[in-house]
Every structure is written in C-alpha cells, then in structure tokens.
XYZ file of C-alpha atoms in Angstrom:
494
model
C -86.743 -36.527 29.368
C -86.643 -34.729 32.304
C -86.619 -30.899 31.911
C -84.250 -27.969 33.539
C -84.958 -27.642 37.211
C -83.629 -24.066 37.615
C -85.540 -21.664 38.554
C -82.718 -19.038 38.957
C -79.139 -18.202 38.302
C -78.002 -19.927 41.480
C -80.207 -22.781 41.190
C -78.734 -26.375 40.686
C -79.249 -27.209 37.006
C -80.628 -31.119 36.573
C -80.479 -30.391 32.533
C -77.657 -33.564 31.529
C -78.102 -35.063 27.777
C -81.894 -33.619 27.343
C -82.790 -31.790 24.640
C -83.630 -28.634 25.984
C -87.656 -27.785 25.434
C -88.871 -25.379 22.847
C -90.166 -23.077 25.690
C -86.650 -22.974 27.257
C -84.940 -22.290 24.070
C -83.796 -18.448 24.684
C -81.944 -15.526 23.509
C -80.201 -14.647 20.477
C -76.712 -15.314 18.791
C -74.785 -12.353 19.784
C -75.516 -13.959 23.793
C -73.116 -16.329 23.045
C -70.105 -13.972 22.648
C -70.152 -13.730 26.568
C -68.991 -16.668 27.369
C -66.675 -17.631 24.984
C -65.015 -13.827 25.103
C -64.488 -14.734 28.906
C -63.142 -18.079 28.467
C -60.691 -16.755 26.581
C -59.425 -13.707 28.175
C -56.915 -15.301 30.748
C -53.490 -13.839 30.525
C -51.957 -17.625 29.355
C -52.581 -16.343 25.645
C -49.674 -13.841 27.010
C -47.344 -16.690 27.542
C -48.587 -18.268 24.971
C -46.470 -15.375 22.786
C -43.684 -17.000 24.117
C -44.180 -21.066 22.909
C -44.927 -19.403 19.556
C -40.981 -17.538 19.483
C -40.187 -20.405 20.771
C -40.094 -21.841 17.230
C -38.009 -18.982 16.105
C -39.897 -17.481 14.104
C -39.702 -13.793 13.131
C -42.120 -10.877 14.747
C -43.940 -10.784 11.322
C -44.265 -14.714 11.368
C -45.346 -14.729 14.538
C -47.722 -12.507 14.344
C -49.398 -13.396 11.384
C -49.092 -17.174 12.398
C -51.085 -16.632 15.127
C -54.147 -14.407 14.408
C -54.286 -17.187 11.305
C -53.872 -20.134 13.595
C -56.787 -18.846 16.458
C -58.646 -17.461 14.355
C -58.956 -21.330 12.309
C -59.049 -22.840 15.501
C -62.162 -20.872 16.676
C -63.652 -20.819 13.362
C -63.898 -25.005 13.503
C -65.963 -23.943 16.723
C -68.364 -21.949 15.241
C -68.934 -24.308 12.290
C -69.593 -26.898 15.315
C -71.352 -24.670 17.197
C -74.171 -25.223 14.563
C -75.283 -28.483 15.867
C -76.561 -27.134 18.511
C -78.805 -25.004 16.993
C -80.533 -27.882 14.826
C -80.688 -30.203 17.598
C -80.822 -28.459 20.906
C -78.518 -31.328 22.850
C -75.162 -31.465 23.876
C -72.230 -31.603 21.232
C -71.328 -35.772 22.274
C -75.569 -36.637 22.237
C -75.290 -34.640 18.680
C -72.294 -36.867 17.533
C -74.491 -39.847 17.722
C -76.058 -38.910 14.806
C -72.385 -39.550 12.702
C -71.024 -42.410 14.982
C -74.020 -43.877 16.170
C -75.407 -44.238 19.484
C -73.000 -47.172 21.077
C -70.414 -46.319 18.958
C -70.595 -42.807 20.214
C -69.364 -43.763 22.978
C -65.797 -43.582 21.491
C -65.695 -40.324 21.051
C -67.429 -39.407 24.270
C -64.622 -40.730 26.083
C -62.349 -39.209 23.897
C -63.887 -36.109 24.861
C -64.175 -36.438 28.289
C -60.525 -37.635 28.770
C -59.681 -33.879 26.809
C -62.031 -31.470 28.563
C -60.840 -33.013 31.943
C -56.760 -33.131 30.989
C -57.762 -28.883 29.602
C -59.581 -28.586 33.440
C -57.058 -29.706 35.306
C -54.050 -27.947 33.399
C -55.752 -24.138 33.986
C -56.635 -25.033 37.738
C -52.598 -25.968 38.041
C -51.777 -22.811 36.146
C -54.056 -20.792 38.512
C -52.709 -22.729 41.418
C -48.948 -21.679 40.588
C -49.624 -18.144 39.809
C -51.550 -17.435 42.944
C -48.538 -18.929 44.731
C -45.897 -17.456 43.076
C -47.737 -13.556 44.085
C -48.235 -14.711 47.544
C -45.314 -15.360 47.415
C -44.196 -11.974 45.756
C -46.196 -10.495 48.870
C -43.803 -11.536 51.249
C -46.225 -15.161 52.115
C -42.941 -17.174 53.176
C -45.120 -20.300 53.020
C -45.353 -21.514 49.739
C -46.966 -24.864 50.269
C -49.538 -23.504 52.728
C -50.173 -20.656 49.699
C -50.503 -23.523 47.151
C -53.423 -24.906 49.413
C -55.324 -21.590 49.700
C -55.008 -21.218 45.938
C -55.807 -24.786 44.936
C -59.339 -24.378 47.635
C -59.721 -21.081 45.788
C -60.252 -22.456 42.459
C -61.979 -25.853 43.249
C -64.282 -24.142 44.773
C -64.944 -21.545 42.177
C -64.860 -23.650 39.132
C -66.637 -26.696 40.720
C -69.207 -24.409 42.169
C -70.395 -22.863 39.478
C -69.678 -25.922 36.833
C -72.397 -27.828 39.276
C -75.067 -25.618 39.467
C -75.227 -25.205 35.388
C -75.834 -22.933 32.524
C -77.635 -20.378 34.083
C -74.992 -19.889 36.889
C -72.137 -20.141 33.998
C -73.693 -17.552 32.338
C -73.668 -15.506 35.373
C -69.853 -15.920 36.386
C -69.054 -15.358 32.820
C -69.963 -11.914 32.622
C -68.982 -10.939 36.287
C -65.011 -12.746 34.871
C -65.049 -10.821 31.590
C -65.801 -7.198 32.678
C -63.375 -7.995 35.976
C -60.511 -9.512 33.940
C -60.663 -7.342 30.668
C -60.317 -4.475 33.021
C -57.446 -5.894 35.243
C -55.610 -6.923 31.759
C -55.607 -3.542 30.095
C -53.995 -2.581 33.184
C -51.113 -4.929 33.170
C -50.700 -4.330 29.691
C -50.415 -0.434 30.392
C -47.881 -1.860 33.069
C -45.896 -3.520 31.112
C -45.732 -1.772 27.871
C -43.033 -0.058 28.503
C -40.882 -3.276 28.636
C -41.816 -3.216 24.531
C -38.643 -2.838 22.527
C -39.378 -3.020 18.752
C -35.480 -2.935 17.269
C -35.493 -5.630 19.250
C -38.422 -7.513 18.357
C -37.452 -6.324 14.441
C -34.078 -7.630 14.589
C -35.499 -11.468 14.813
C -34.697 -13.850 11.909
C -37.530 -15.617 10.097
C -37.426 -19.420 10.547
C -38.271 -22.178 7.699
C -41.542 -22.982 6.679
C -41.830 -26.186 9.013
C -41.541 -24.047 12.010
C -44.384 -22.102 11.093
C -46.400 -24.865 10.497
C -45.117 -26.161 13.985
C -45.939 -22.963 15.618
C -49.826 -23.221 13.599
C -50.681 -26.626 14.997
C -49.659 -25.823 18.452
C -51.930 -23.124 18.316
C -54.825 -24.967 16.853
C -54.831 -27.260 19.837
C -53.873 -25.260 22.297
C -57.287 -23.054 21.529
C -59.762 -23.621 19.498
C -59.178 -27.634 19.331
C -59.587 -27.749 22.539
C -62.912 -26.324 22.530
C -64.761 -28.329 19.887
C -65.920 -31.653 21.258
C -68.137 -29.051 23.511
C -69.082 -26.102 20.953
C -72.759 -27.263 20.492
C -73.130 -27.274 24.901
C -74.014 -23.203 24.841
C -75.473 -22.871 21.137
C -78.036 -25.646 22.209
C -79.979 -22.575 24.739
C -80.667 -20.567 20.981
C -83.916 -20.842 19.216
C -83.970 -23.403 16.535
C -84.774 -19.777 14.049
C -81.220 -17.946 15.015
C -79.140 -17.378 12.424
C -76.559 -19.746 11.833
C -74.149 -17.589 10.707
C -74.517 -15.306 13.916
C -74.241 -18.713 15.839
C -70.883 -19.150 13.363
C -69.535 -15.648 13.943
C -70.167 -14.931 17.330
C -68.735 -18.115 18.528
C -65.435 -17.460 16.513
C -65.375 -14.030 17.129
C -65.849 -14.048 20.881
C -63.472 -16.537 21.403
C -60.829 -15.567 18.850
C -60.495 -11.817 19.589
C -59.001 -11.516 23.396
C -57.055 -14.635 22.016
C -55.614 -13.003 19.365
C -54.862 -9.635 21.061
C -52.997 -11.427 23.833
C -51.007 -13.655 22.234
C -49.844 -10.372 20.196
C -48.814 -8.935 23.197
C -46.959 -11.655 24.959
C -44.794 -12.181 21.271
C -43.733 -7.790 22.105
C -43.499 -8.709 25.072
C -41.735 -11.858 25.362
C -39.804 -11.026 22.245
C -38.000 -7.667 23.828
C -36.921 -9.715 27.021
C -33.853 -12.051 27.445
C -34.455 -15.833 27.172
C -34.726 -15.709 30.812
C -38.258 -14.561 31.121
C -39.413 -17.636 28.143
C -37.611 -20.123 30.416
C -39.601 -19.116 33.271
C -42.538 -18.833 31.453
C -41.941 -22.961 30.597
C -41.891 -23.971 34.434
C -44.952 -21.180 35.611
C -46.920 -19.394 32.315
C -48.306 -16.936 34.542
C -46.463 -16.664 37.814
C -43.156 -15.646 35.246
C -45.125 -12.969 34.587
C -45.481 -11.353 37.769
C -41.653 -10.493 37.086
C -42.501 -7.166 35.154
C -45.013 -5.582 37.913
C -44.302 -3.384 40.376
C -45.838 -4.710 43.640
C -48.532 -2.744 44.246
C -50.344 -4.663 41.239
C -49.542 -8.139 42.131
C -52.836 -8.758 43.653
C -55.110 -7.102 41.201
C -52.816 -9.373 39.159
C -53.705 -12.808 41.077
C -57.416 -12.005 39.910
C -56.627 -11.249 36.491
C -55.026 -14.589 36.894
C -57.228 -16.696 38.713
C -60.845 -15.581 36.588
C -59.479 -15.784 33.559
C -58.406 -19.437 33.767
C -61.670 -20.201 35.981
C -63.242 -18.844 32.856
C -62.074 -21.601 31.098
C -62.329 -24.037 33.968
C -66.075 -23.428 34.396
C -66.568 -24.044 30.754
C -64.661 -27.215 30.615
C -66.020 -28.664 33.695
C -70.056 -28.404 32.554
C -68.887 -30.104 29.512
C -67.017 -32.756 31.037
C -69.725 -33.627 32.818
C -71.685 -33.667 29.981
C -69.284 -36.136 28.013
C -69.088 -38.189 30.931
C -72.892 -38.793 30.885
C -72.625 -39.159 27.164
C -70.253 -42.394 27.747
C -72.977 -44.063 29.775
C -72.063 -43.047 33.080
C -75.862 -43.491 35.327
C -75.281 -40.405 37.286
C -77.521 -36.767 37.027
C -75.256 -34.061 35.491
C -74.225 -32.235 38.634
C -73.285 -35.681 40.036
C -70.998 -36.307 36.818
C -69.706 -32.493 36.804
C -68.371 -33.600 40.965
C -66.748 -36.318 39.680
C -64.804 -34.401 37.452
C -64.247 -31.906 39.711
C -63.086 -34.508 41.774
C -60.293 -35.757 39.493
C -59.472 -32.333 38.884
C -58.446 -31.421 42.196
C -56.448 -34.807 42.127
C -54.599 -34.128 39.232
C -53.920 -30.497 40.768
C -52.471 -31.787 43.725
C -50.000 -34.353 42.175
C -48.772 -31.682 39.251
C -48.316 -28.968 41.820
C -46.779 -30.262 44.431
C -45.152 -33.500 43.200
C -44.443 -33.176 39.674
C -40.876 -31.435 38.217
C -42.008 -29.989 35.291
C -45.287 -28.557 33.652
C -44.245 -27.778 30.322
C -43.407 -31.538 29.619
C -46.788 -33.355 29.991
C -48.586 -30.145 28.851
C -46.917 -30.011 25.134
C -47.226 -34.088 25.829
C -51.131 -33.591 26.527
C -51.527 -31.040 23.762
C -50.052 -32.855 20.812
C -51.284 -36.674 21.387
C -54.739 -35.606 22.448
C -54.868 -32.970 19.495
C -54.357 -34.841 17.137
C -57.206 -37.223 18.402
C -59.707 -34.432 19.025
C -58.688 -32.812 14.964
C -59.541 -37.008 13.469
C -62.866 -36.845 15.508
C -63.678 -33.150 14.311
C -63.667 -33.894 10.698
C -65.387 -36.323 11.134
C -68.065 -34.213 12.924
C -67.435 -31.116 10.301
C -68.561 -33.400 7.566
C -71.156 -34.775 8.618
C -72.620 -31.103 9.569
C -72.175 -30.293 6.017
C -73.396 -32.907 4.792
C -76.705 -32.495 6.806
C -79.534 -30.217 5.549
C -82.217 -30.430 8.179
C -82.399 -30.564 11.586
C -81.920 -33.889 13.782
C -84.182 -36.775 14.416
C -83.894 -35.908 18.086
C -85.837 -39.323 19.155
C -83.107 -41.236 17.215
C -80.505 -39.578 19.566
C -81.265 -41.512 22.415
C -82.261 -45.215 20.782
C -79.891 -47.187 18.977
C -82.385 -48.593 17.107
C -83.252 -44.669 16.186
C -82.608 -44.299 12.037
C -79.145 -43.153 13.317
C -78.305 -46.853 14.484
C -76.030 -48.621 17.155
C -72.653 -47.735 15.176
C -71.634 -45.962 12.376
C -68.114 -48.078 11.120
C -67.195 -45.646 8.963
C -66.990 -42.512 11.400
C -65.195 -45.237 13.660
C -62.878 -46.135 11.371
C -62.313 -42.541 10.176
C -61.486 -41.850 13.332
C -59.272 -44.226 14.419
C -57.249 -44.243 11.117
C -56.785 -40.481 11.451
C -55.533 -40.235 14.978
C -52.825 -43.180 13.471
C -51.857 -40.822 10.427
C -51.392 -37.715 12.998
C -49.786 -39.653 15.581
C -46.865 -40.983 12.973
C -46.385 -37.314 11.686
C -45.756 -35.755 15.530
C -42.885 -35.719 18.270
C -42.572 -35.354 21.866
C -38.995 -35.346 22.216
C -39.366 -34.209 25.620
C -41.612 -36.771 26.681
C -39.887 -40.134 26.404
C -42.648 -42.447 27.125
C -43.847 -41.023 23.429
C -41.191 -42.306 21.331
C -43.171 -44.132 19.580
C -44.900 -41.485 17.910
C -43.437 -39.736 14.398
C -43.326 -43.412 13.016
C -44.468 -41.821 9.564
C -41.446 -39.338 9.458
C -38.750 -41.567 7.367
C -39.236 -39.793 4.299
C -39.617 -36.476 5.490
C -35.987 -36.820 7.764
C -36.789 -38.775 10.572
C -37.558 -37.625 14.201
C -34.799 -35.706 14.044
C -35.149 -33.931 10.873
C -37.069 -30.575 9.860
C -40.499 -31.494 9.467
C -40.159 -33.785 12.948
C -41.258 -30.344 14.798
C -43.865 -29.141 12.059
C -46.560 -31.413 13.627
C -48.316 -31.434 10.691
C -50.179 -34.644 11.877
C -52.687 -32.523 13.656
C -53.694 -31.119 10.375
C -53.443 -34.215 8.341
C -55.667 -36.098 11.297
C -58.585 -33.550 10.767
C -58.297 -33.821 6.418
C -58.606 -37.711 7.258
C -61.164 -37.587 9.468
C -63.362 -35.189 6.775
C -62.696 -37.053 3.708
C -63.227 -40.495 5.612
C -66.519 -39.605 7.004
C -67.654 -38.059 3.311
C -66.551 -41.327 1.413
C -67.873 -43.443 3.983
C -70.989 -42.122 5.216
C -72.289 -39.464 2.481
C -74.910 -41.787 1.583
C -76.225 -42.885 5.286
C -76.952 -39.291 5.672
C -78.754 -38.642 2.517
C -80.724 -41.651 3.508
C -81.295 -40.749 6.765
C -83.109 -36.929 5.459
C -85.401 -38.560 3.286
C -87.109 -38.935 6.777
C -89.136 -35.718 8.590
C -87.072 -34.406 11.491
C -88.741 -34.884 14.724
C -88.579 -33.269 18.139
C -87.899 -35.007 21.050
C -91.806 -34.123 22.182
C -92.872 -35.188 18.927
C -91.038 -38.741 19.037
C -92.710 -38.480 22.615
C -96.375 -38.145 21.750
C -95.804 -41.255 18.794
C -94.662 -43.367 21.081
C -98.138 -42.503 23.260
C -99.827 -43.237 20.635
C-alpha cells in the first residue's frame, strides 16, 4: 500500500483506502473533538429549531426531543467511530469485514450517493445565505452574488477536501474558534427577540409527532455522519481508549448541535409563522432578518465556515467511498470528482430549482432510512467483534472476510424495505410509493404517516439481521490472529 505523501498541513494527501502505518498513527482521543465540534457549529442547527416546531410540538417537547434525538444520533457515531481505531482504514474498507469485499460495494455506493447529496445541500445553503446578505448590503445583483458565493465555497471546501487530513485538520480549528465566536455574537444579537410566554403558551402535540420530530433529527445529524465516523478515528493509536474515541466523537459533535437547535426553537418559537416559512425556502439567509446591518457580514462568515465545516468533512469522505466502490482513481482525484458534482448540483438547486425544502426532507427521509438499515448492520457486527481486523483480508476477497457476506446484504436491503413502507413524502410526489406498510396504522394520511418511524425500525432490522445471520461468521472469523497490513505484507514475501 502506498503510504501518506504529506509532508505538511498544505501538502496534497495521496492516503485513499490504506491503512494508515503504525508510525503515522498519532495523537490522542480528545484530538478528535476538533473536528467534529466544527462540523457541527453552523448556524443551520438554528433553523433546524424551526423543522422541529414545525411538528407542533410544545417548548418542553421540543426541547427535550432534541438534545435526546442528537445526542442518539451522535452517539451511533462514536460507537462507529471505534472501527477505526481497531483497523486504522476508512469506515467503507472497514465494512468489508461485515459485507464482504465485492459485496461491500453496496454499501459504498450507498454511502457515497449520501455524503455527496449532504455536500451539495450545505454548499446550496451557503450559496443562498451569502446571497441573500449581499443582498442585504445593498448588492442589487443577485445572480452575479450567487456566483461569487458559489466560487467562494467550491473553492474552500474542494480545496481543502483535496489536499487531506492534515489540511482538514487545519481548517477545522481556524472554522471553530472563527464561527463559535461570530455565533455567540448573533445569539447576543438576537436574544432579545426571546419571548418565553410566548414560547410557554405552545400546546404539546401527540406522541407520533414527537417521534416524527426524533427521526428527522437522527438523519438530519448524526445519521448523516456514520457511513464516515471511522475516516478521522483511523489517525489514533491502535492503544487509545475506546471510550474516549466513543465520547469525544459524540460529545464534540453533539454539543454546538444541541445548544443551537435550543436556540433556534426560543427563537423561532417567539416569532410569527413568517420567519419558519422563510426559514423553509433559505435556512440561513431567513435569518439575516433579526440583525441589524452592521453584522450581516460577520454574519456571512458565521454562515459560510460553519457549513464548509461540514462540507470539508463530507467531501474527504466521499472521496473515500467513491474509491471504496472500485473507482481506479488516487483519492484527491476521487475527492475532484465529487467536488465536481457538487458544484453541479449547486448550480441547478440555486438557480433553477423552486424549492429547497422539498428535495431536502425528500433526500433526508429516503436516504435515512437506507443509511439507519446499513448502520445496524455495521453496529452489530462491531459488537460482535472482540479483536482487531485482519487488515490483509480487507483488501482480498479471498481474505477470511470473503467476496460477500448474504446476510449483511440481505439485512440491508430488507431493512431499507421495512423503513421505506413506514415513511411519507407528501411533498414530494414522485415518492408516493413509499408508506406502503401504513394500512394498519391509518394510512398515509393518518397519525403515524408523519412519525417516520421507519428510520428507526430500518436500523433495529438491520442489527438483529446481521446478529441472526452472521453471529457465527464472526466468531469464526476471531479464532484467527489479527494481522496488520505489514504483517500480511511480509507473509506474502515469504
């Protein structure tokens, strides 16, 4: 395998699939709250607040709802995150090891299809908000301000996403020191805006709205995040605790979350419904309404770094899932290409597309409830596991973790078919055929239609198919030493 050619933050990283060698293997478990506390940061958890009233729910229920739903969400990432501590690869190389090296191949493209749909969706949110200041400014030109923005980010995101996990780390702490600064500021801002008898007088809503507003949130974050958990966790010596590796992960990720979704439900909440309906066409620029001028550009960067955050972090993993597939390309190579599609699917949201709440919610829901099949599947078979990984058998499939694994497969595909009958898009018509399992729970149209409780139910399925299925392959599998990748190396020298 060919090892890291970096010699520097600002060098181009060649590291793809390799396992990264002992000698690179660096730093300590608490590093990793970094990145994931910037990723998180950007002021969408604000408008976030809003989806989650959205279901009518009560201040209490909304509250609660939410520091429960993130902080699950995250917490699935940190369990994850795990893998890459035993077997110092890439989340979709560790996934072999449950679906098997071809059949792996699945849930690469799975994965690659998610962390590019998440990519492009922040770069169009960072796109609209810069606008919509510029435009604030007095920039008359809004398509010529769409263009600078859109240039902005690309080059930002794509930049840094190509040259690697040194450079990643880098941004990451420049975008969480700038952007938690900026964002205690606009909170200060806006504060005032805060009216609790307001916020108190809100009715609770029925159980199934709760559990609608809970799923939403467990893709919308952490879900989102897991099919590339193991990417950073993989730098950490194999002897780091794996319950720092659990609890810095979840912790960094899950804290700005939770304190700005908080404040978007005061916030949100104490406004009239029109500052939620503007909120559904632009989640950020909407929230330029409650500045005074003066902070509108300090505003654009709270804007613009936070999502980049996430942008950087999705783009050097979609890279990674796209070499995972099969794709004969170097990593930066693969990381362009998805840059490339990116920017594409920027440019026809932005400036040809009506809506953006539409094929978001319609991204969120029938990807989630893919993504929540695939990580049971991949939750089970890391608890399942007592030793590290056969890290030669990641890359062969005649390795002791085979070609494919039929019961991770069909775990798989069987969940994503529960969780797809037990969701709606009502908004998205060519999705009709989804909620096919509703009948006896009222139909599309009935209570539980908007629960989404097949994101849930897709993850149990995945979990308990994988442990029926494959308990024994793995037990069989660990009656074998673990090997290195060097070690697998010098045998086959031999």
């Amino acid at each position: 395998m060919s090892e890291p050619q970096s010699a520097g933050a600002l060098a181009v990283e060649m590291a793809g699939l390799d396992v990264i060698p002992e000698s690179d293997r660096k730093g300590k478990p608490s590093d990793l709250f970094m990145p994931w506390f910037a990723a998180n940061i950007s002021v969408l958890g604000i408008s976030w607040g809003s989806w989650v009233l959205g279901f009518g729910l009560s201040l209490a229920q909304a509250v609660v709802v939410s520091v429960v739903g993130v902080a699950l969400s995250f917490l699935v990432c940190g369990l994850i995150a795990i893998a890459g501590k035993r077997g110092s690869a890439p989340t979709l190389v560790l996934s072999r090891a449950a679906f098997g090296f071809n059949g792996n191949r699945v849930s690469a493209a799975i994965s690659w299809i998610l962390t590019v749909g998440w990519e492009t969706f922040l770069a169009i949110m960072a796109v609209q908000a810069t606008a919509t200041v510029m435009g604030a400014l007095g920039f008359t030109n809004h398509v010529v301000a769409q263009i600078i923005a859109l240039i902005l980010v690309v080059v930002l995101a794509a930049g840094s996403g190509i040259l690697g996990f040194e450079a990643i780390m880098k941004v990451q702490t420049w975008i969480t020191w700038a952007t938690a600064a900026l964002t205690i500021i606009y909170l200060v801002l806006v504060a005032p805006t805060i009216n609790f008898a307001v916020l108190s007088s809100r009715p609770s809503a029925p159980l199934t709205a709760v559990l609608g507003a809970g799923c939403m949130l467990l893709v919308g974050f952490g879900f989102g995040w897991i099919n590339a958990a193991a990417d950073y966790s993989r730098y950490l010596p194999r002897a780091a605790s794996t319950r720092g590796v659990v609890g810095w992960t979840t912790v960094g990720a899950a804290l700005p979350t939770v304190i700005l979704v908080f404040f978007g439900i005061l916030l949100v909440g104490s406004a009239d419904e029109s500052l939620s309906e503007a909120i559904g066409g632009d989640p950020i620029g909407a929230l330029t309404t409650l500045l005074p001028t003066w902070f509108l550009i300090p505003f654009a960067l709270v804007a613009i770094l936070g999502l980049i955050g996430g942008i950087v972090m999705d783009i050097y993993s979609s890279g990674l899932s796209l070499l995972a597939i099969g794709v004969p390309v170097s990593r930066p190579v693969a990381t362009a290409i998805d840059g490339t599609i990116m920017t594409v699917g920027t440019i026809v949201v932005v400036f040809f597309a009506d809506s953006f709440l539409t094929p978001f919610t319609a991204f969120l829901t029938t990807l989630g409830v893919v993504i929540a099949a695939w990580g049971g599947v991949m939750l089970a078979d890391i608890a399942l596991r007592r030793k590290d990984y056969d890290e030669p058998s990641l890359f062969t499939p005649s390795g002791r973790y085979g070609s494919v694994n039929w019961g991770a497969v069909a775990s798989l595909i069987v969940g994503s078919l529960v969780g797809w009958g037990l969701v709606v898009n009502a908004s998205a018509s060519w999705l009709s055929w989804q909620g096919y399992l509703l009948g006896p729970l009222g139909g599309r149209e009935g209570d539980w239609a908007g629960a989404n409780i097949g994101i849930l139910l897709a993850m149990v399925v995945g979990f308990v198919g994988y442990w029926a299925t494959s308990a024994g392959r793995v037990r069989e599998q660990e009656k074998l030493a673990s090997r290195t990748y060097a070690q697998g190396a010098d045998e086959d020298a031999q």
